[in-house]
Short mmCIF file of C-alpha atoms in Angstrom, two decimals:
data_model
loop_
_atom_site.label_atom_id
_atom_site.label_comp_id
_atom_site.label_asym_id
_atom_site.label_seq_id
_atom_site.Cartn_x
_atom_site.Cartn_y
_atom_site.Cartn_z
CA ASP C 1 0.02 0.07 0.05
CA GLU C 2 1.44 3.25 -1.14
CA SER C 3 0.21 5.33 1.90
CA ARG C 4 1.83 2.88 4.31
CA SER C 5 5.10 3.05 2.37
CA ARG C 6 5.20 6.81 2.61
CA ILE C 7 4.64 6.75 6.25
CA GLU C 8 7.44 4.09 6.81
CA ARG C 9 9.65 6.19 4.55
CA ALA C 10 9.01 9.22 6.78
CA ILE C 11 9.75 7.26 9.89
CA ASP C 12 13.02 5.88 8.47
CA LEU C 13 14.13 9.44 7.46
CA ALA C 14 13.37 10.99 10.80
CA ARG C 15 15.28 8.17 12.46
CA GLU C 16 18.18 8.58 10.16
CA LEU C 17 18.22 12.39 10.88
CA GLY C 18 17.97 11.75 14.69
CA GLN C 19 14.45 13.61 14.74
CA ARG C 20 12.80 11.34 17.33
CA ASP C 21 9.83 13.61 17.77
CA LYS C 22 9.08 13.22 14.06
CA GLU C 23 9.79 9.53 14.32
CA ALA C 24 7.22 9.21 17.07
CA VAL C 25 4.63 11.16 15.24
CA GLY C 26 5.18 8.90 12.22
CA ILE C 27 4.86 5.71 14.31
CA GLY C 28 1.46 7.15 15.60
CA HIS C 29 0.24 7.66 11.75
CA LEU C 30 1.30 4.07 11.12
CA ALA C 31 -0.69 2.85 14.23
CA LYS C 32 -3.71 4.61 12.81
CA TRP C 33 -3.20 3.17 9.25
CA MET C 34 -3.08 -0.33 10.88
CA LYS C 35 -6.14 0.28 12.89
CA VAL C 36 -8.12 1.35 9.71
CA GLN C 37 -6.95 -1.90 7.99
CA GLY C 38 -8.14 -4.15 10.86
CA ARG C 39 -4.71 -5.08 11.90
CA ASN C 40 -5.31 -4.49 15.57
CA GLU C 41 -2.46 -6.37 17.14
CA GLU C 42 0.06 -4.43 15.07
CA ALA C 43 -1.79 -1.05 15.67
CA GLU C 44 -1.61 -1.78 19.59
CA ALA C 45 2.16 -2.53 19.40
CA LEU C 46 2.75 0.73 17.48
CA VAL C 47 0.48 2.95 19.57
CA ARG C 48 2.24 1.56 22.87
CA ARG C 49 5.61 2.42 21.17
CA TYR C 50 4.37 5.87 20.17
CA LEU C 51 3.26 6.37 23.73
CA ALA C 52 6.66 5.13 25.25
CA MET C 53 8.53 7.55 22.90
CA ALA C 54 6.21 10.43 23.93
CA LYS C 55 6.88 9.86 27.41
CA GLU C 56 10.66 9.47 26.88
CA LEU C 57 10.73 12.85 24.80
CA GLY C 58 8.67 14.67 27.49
CA SER C 59 6.03 15.71 24.88
CA PRO C 60 2.65 16.22 26.84
CA THR C 61 0.63 16.70 23.57
CA SER C 62 2.09 13.65 21.94
CA GLU C 63 1.51 11.71 25.15
CA LEU C 64 -2.13 13.05 25.46
CA TYR C 65 -2.73 11.91 21.72
CA ALA C 66 -1.02 8.62 22.17
CA SER C 67 -3.13 7.97 25.43
CA MET C 68 -6.29 8.71 23.62
CA ARG C 69 -5.51 6.45 20.76
CA LEU C 70 -4.57 3.60 22.90
CA GLY C 71 -7.71 3.93 25.13
CA ILE C 72 -9.95 4.11 22.09
CA LEU C 73 -8.25 1.15 20.49
CA LEU C 74 -8.50 -1.10 23.71
CA GLN C 75 -12.25 0.07 24.06
CA ASP C 76 -12.86 -1.04 20.44
CA LEU C 77 -11.18 -4.34 21.19
CA GLY C 78 -13.65 -4.82 24.27
CA ARG C 79 -10.77 -4.47 26.73
CA PHE C 80 -12.62 -1.94 28.76
CA ASP C 81 -10.66 -2.15 32.14
CA GLU C 82 -7.38 -1.77 30.20
CA ALA C 83 -8.88 1.27 28.36
CA LEU C 84 -9.48 3.04 31.59
CA THR C 85 -5.91 4.13 32.39
CA PRO C 86 -4.89 5.63 29.11
CA LEU C 87 -8.22 7.53 28.92
CA GLU C 88 -7.81 8.76 32.48
CA ARG C 89 -4.25 9.87 31.59
CA GLU C 90 -5.56 11.67 28.54
CA LEU C 91 -7.81 13.83 30.70
CA GLN C 92 -5.08 14.38 33.46
CA ILE C 93 -2.56 15.68 30.78
CA ALA C 94 -5.21 17.97 29.38
CA ARG C 95 -6.04 19.55 32.58
CA GLU C 96 -2.52 19.68 33.81
CA PHE C 97 -1.40 21.65 30.72
CA GLY C 98 -4.65 23.73 30.31
CA ILE C 99 -5.47 22.36 26.99
CA ARG C 100 -9.08 22.87 27.33
CA ILE C 101 -10.33 21.78 23.94
CA ALA C 102 -8.52 18.39 24.53
CA GLU C 103 -10.12 18.26 27.98
CA SER C 104 -13.33 18.61 26.43
CA ALA C 105 -12.57 15.59 24.16
CA ALA C 106 -11.07 13.60 27.07
CA LEU C 107 -14.24 13.81 29.09
CA VAL C 108 -16.42 12.66 26.13
CA ASN C 109 -14.03 9.74 25.55
CA LEU C 110 -13.94 8.73 29.16
CA SER C 111 -17.66 9.04 29.69
CA GLY C 112 -18.21 6.92 26.57
CA LEU C 113 -16.07 4.12 28.14
CA LYS C 114 -18.02 4.56 31.51
CA GLU C 115 -21.25 4.34 29.47
CA THR C 116 -20.06 1.10 27.83
CA GLN C 117 -19.20 -0.34 31.20
CA GLY C 118 -22.64 0.58 32.56
CA HIS C 119 -21.38 3.07 35.06
CA PHE C 120 -24.01 5.80 34.52
CA ASP C 121 -23.29 7.76 37.72
CA ASP C 122 -19.95 8.45 36.24
CA VAL C 123 -21.36 9.23 32.83
CA VAL C 124 -23.49 11.81 34.45
CA ALA C 125 -20.70 13.40 36.25
CA LEU C 126 -18.37 13.60 33.34
CA THR C 127 -20.98 14.74 31.07
CA ARG C 128 -21.96 17.62 33.25
CA GLN C 129 -18.34 18.77 33.42
CA ALA C 130 -18.18 18.41 29.45
CA ILE C 131 -21.40 20.69 29.21
CA GLU C 132 -19.94 23.30 31.49
CA LEU C 133 -16.53 23.25 29.72
CA ASP C 134 -18.08 23.43 26.25
CA ARG C 135 -20.30 26.44 27.30
CA GLU C 136 -17.19 28.11 28.51
CA LEU C 137 -15.40 27.45 25.29
CA GLY C 138 -18.45 28.65 23.04
CA LEU C 139 -18.87 25.07 21.62
CA ASP C 140 -22.72 25.29 21.21
CA GLU C 141 -22.78 22.07 18.96
CA GLY C 142 -20.75 20.14 21.68
CA VAL C 143 -23.07 21.38 24.43
CA CYS C 144 -26.13 19.74 22.56
CA GLU C 145 -24.12 16.54 21.89
CA ASP C 146 -23.40 16.58 25.64
CA ARG C 147 -26.92 17.06 26.72
CA ALA C 148 -28.02 14.29 24.46
CA ASN C 149 -25.57 11.85 26.01
CA LEU C 150 -26.63 13.14 29.46
CA ALA C 151 -30.28 12.45 28.69
CA TYR C 152 -29.47 8.87 27.70
CA ALA C 153 -27.33 8.27 30.86
CA LEU C 154 -30.16 9.85 33.05
CA TRP C 155 -32.78 7.66 31.20
CA CYS C 156 -30.63 4.50 32.19
CA LYS C 157 -30.51 5.79 35.79
CA GLY C 158 -34.20 6.11 35.74
CA ALA C 159 -34.18 9.83 36.18
CA LEU C 160 -36.82 10.34 33.57
CA GLN C 161 -38.12 13.72 34.02
CA GLU C 162 -34.70 15.23 33.99
CA ALA C 163 -33.77 12.89 31.06
CA ARG C 164 -36.63 14.37 29.17
CA HIS C 165 -35.67 17.87 29.96
CA GLU C 166 -32.09 17.25 28.56
CA ILE C 167 -33.14 15.43 25.35
CA ARG C 168 -35.64 18.37 24.63
CA ALA C 169 -32.88 20.95 25.27
CA ALA C 170 -30.51 19.08 22.96
CA MET C 171 -32.95 18.76 20.12
CA GLU C 172 -34.14 22.39 20.48
CA GLY C 173 -30.36 23.53 20.54
CA PHE C 174 -29.57 21.54 17.29
CA VAL C 175 -32.67 23.25 15.59
CA ALA C 176 -31.49 26.67 16.82
CA LEU C 177 -28.08 26.14 15.27
CA GLY C 178 -29.80 25.38 11.90
CA GLY C 179 -30.03 21.59 12.08
CA LEU C 180 -32.63 19.08 12.04
CA PRO C 181 -33.71 16.86 14.82
CA GLN C 182 -31.44 13.82 14.70
CA PRO C 183 -32.92 10.27 14.46
CA ALA C 184 -30.72 9.15 17.28
CA LEU C 185 -32.06 11.85 19.58
CA MET C 186 -35.62 11.13 18.54
CA GLU C 187 -35.11 7.67 19.48
CA THR C 188 -33.88 8.60 22.91
CA GLU C 189 -36.77 10.91 23.40
CA ALA C 190 -39.23 8.11 22.39
CA ARG C 191 -37.61 5.73 24.88
CA ILE C 192 -37.99 8.40 27.61
CA ASP C 193 -41.45 8.99 26.81
CA VAL C 194 -42.44 5.35 26.88
CA SER C 195 -40.73 5.00 30.33
CA LEU C 196 -42.94 7.99 31.36
CA GLY C 197 -46.06 6.39 29.92
CA ARG C 198 -46.41 9.09 27.43
CA LEU C 199 -47.40 6.68 24.50
CA GLU C 200 -49.65 9.23 22.74
CA ALA C 201 -46.78 11.47 22.37
CA CYS C 202 -44.65 8.78 20.79
CA ARG C 203 -47.47 7.87 18.44
CA THR C 204 -47.81 11.50 17.37
CA ARG C 205 -44.09 12.01 16.78
CA LEU C 206 -43.63 8.57 14.96
#
């Protein structure tokens, strides 16, 4: 594959020139290529190598990115307990160095893992933090997405009225931004309404 060959040539050149930071970045790109190709074992080995080099080089941004990649990869592979440490580290680095946009992404990544594990109290706490941060950053679409995620977690916890408030706010927010109600959000709203016994509302909407 030509794209893989280009990445490997870039890695070799960086190594020859002693540019270990660029070599590490190249290894990260190669790990991503392997993941896209479904070669997960090779992808994991490469991203772990990338993470080790980032730590060795003392590059917080590279360590943050590598931690994110490793956590998401392990989660995709169903290794949820192993995914926790790198995703927590991603959030820690973002906060330690004040990389607020990365902190927002890290909160979403970690809450996604917690949701997969069924830890909905953690999902609610993390998502509320993401909403507050995204508001401060002016990420209006992110706030809507966060509120939709919060609604689902609240529904799973049985906090139905609060869940309905959040899903309505999310849907109205997307419309205010010029979008259309998203099918996934409409499905969440329908689930909440069924749980509340609002069957006529579901029939009218569907």
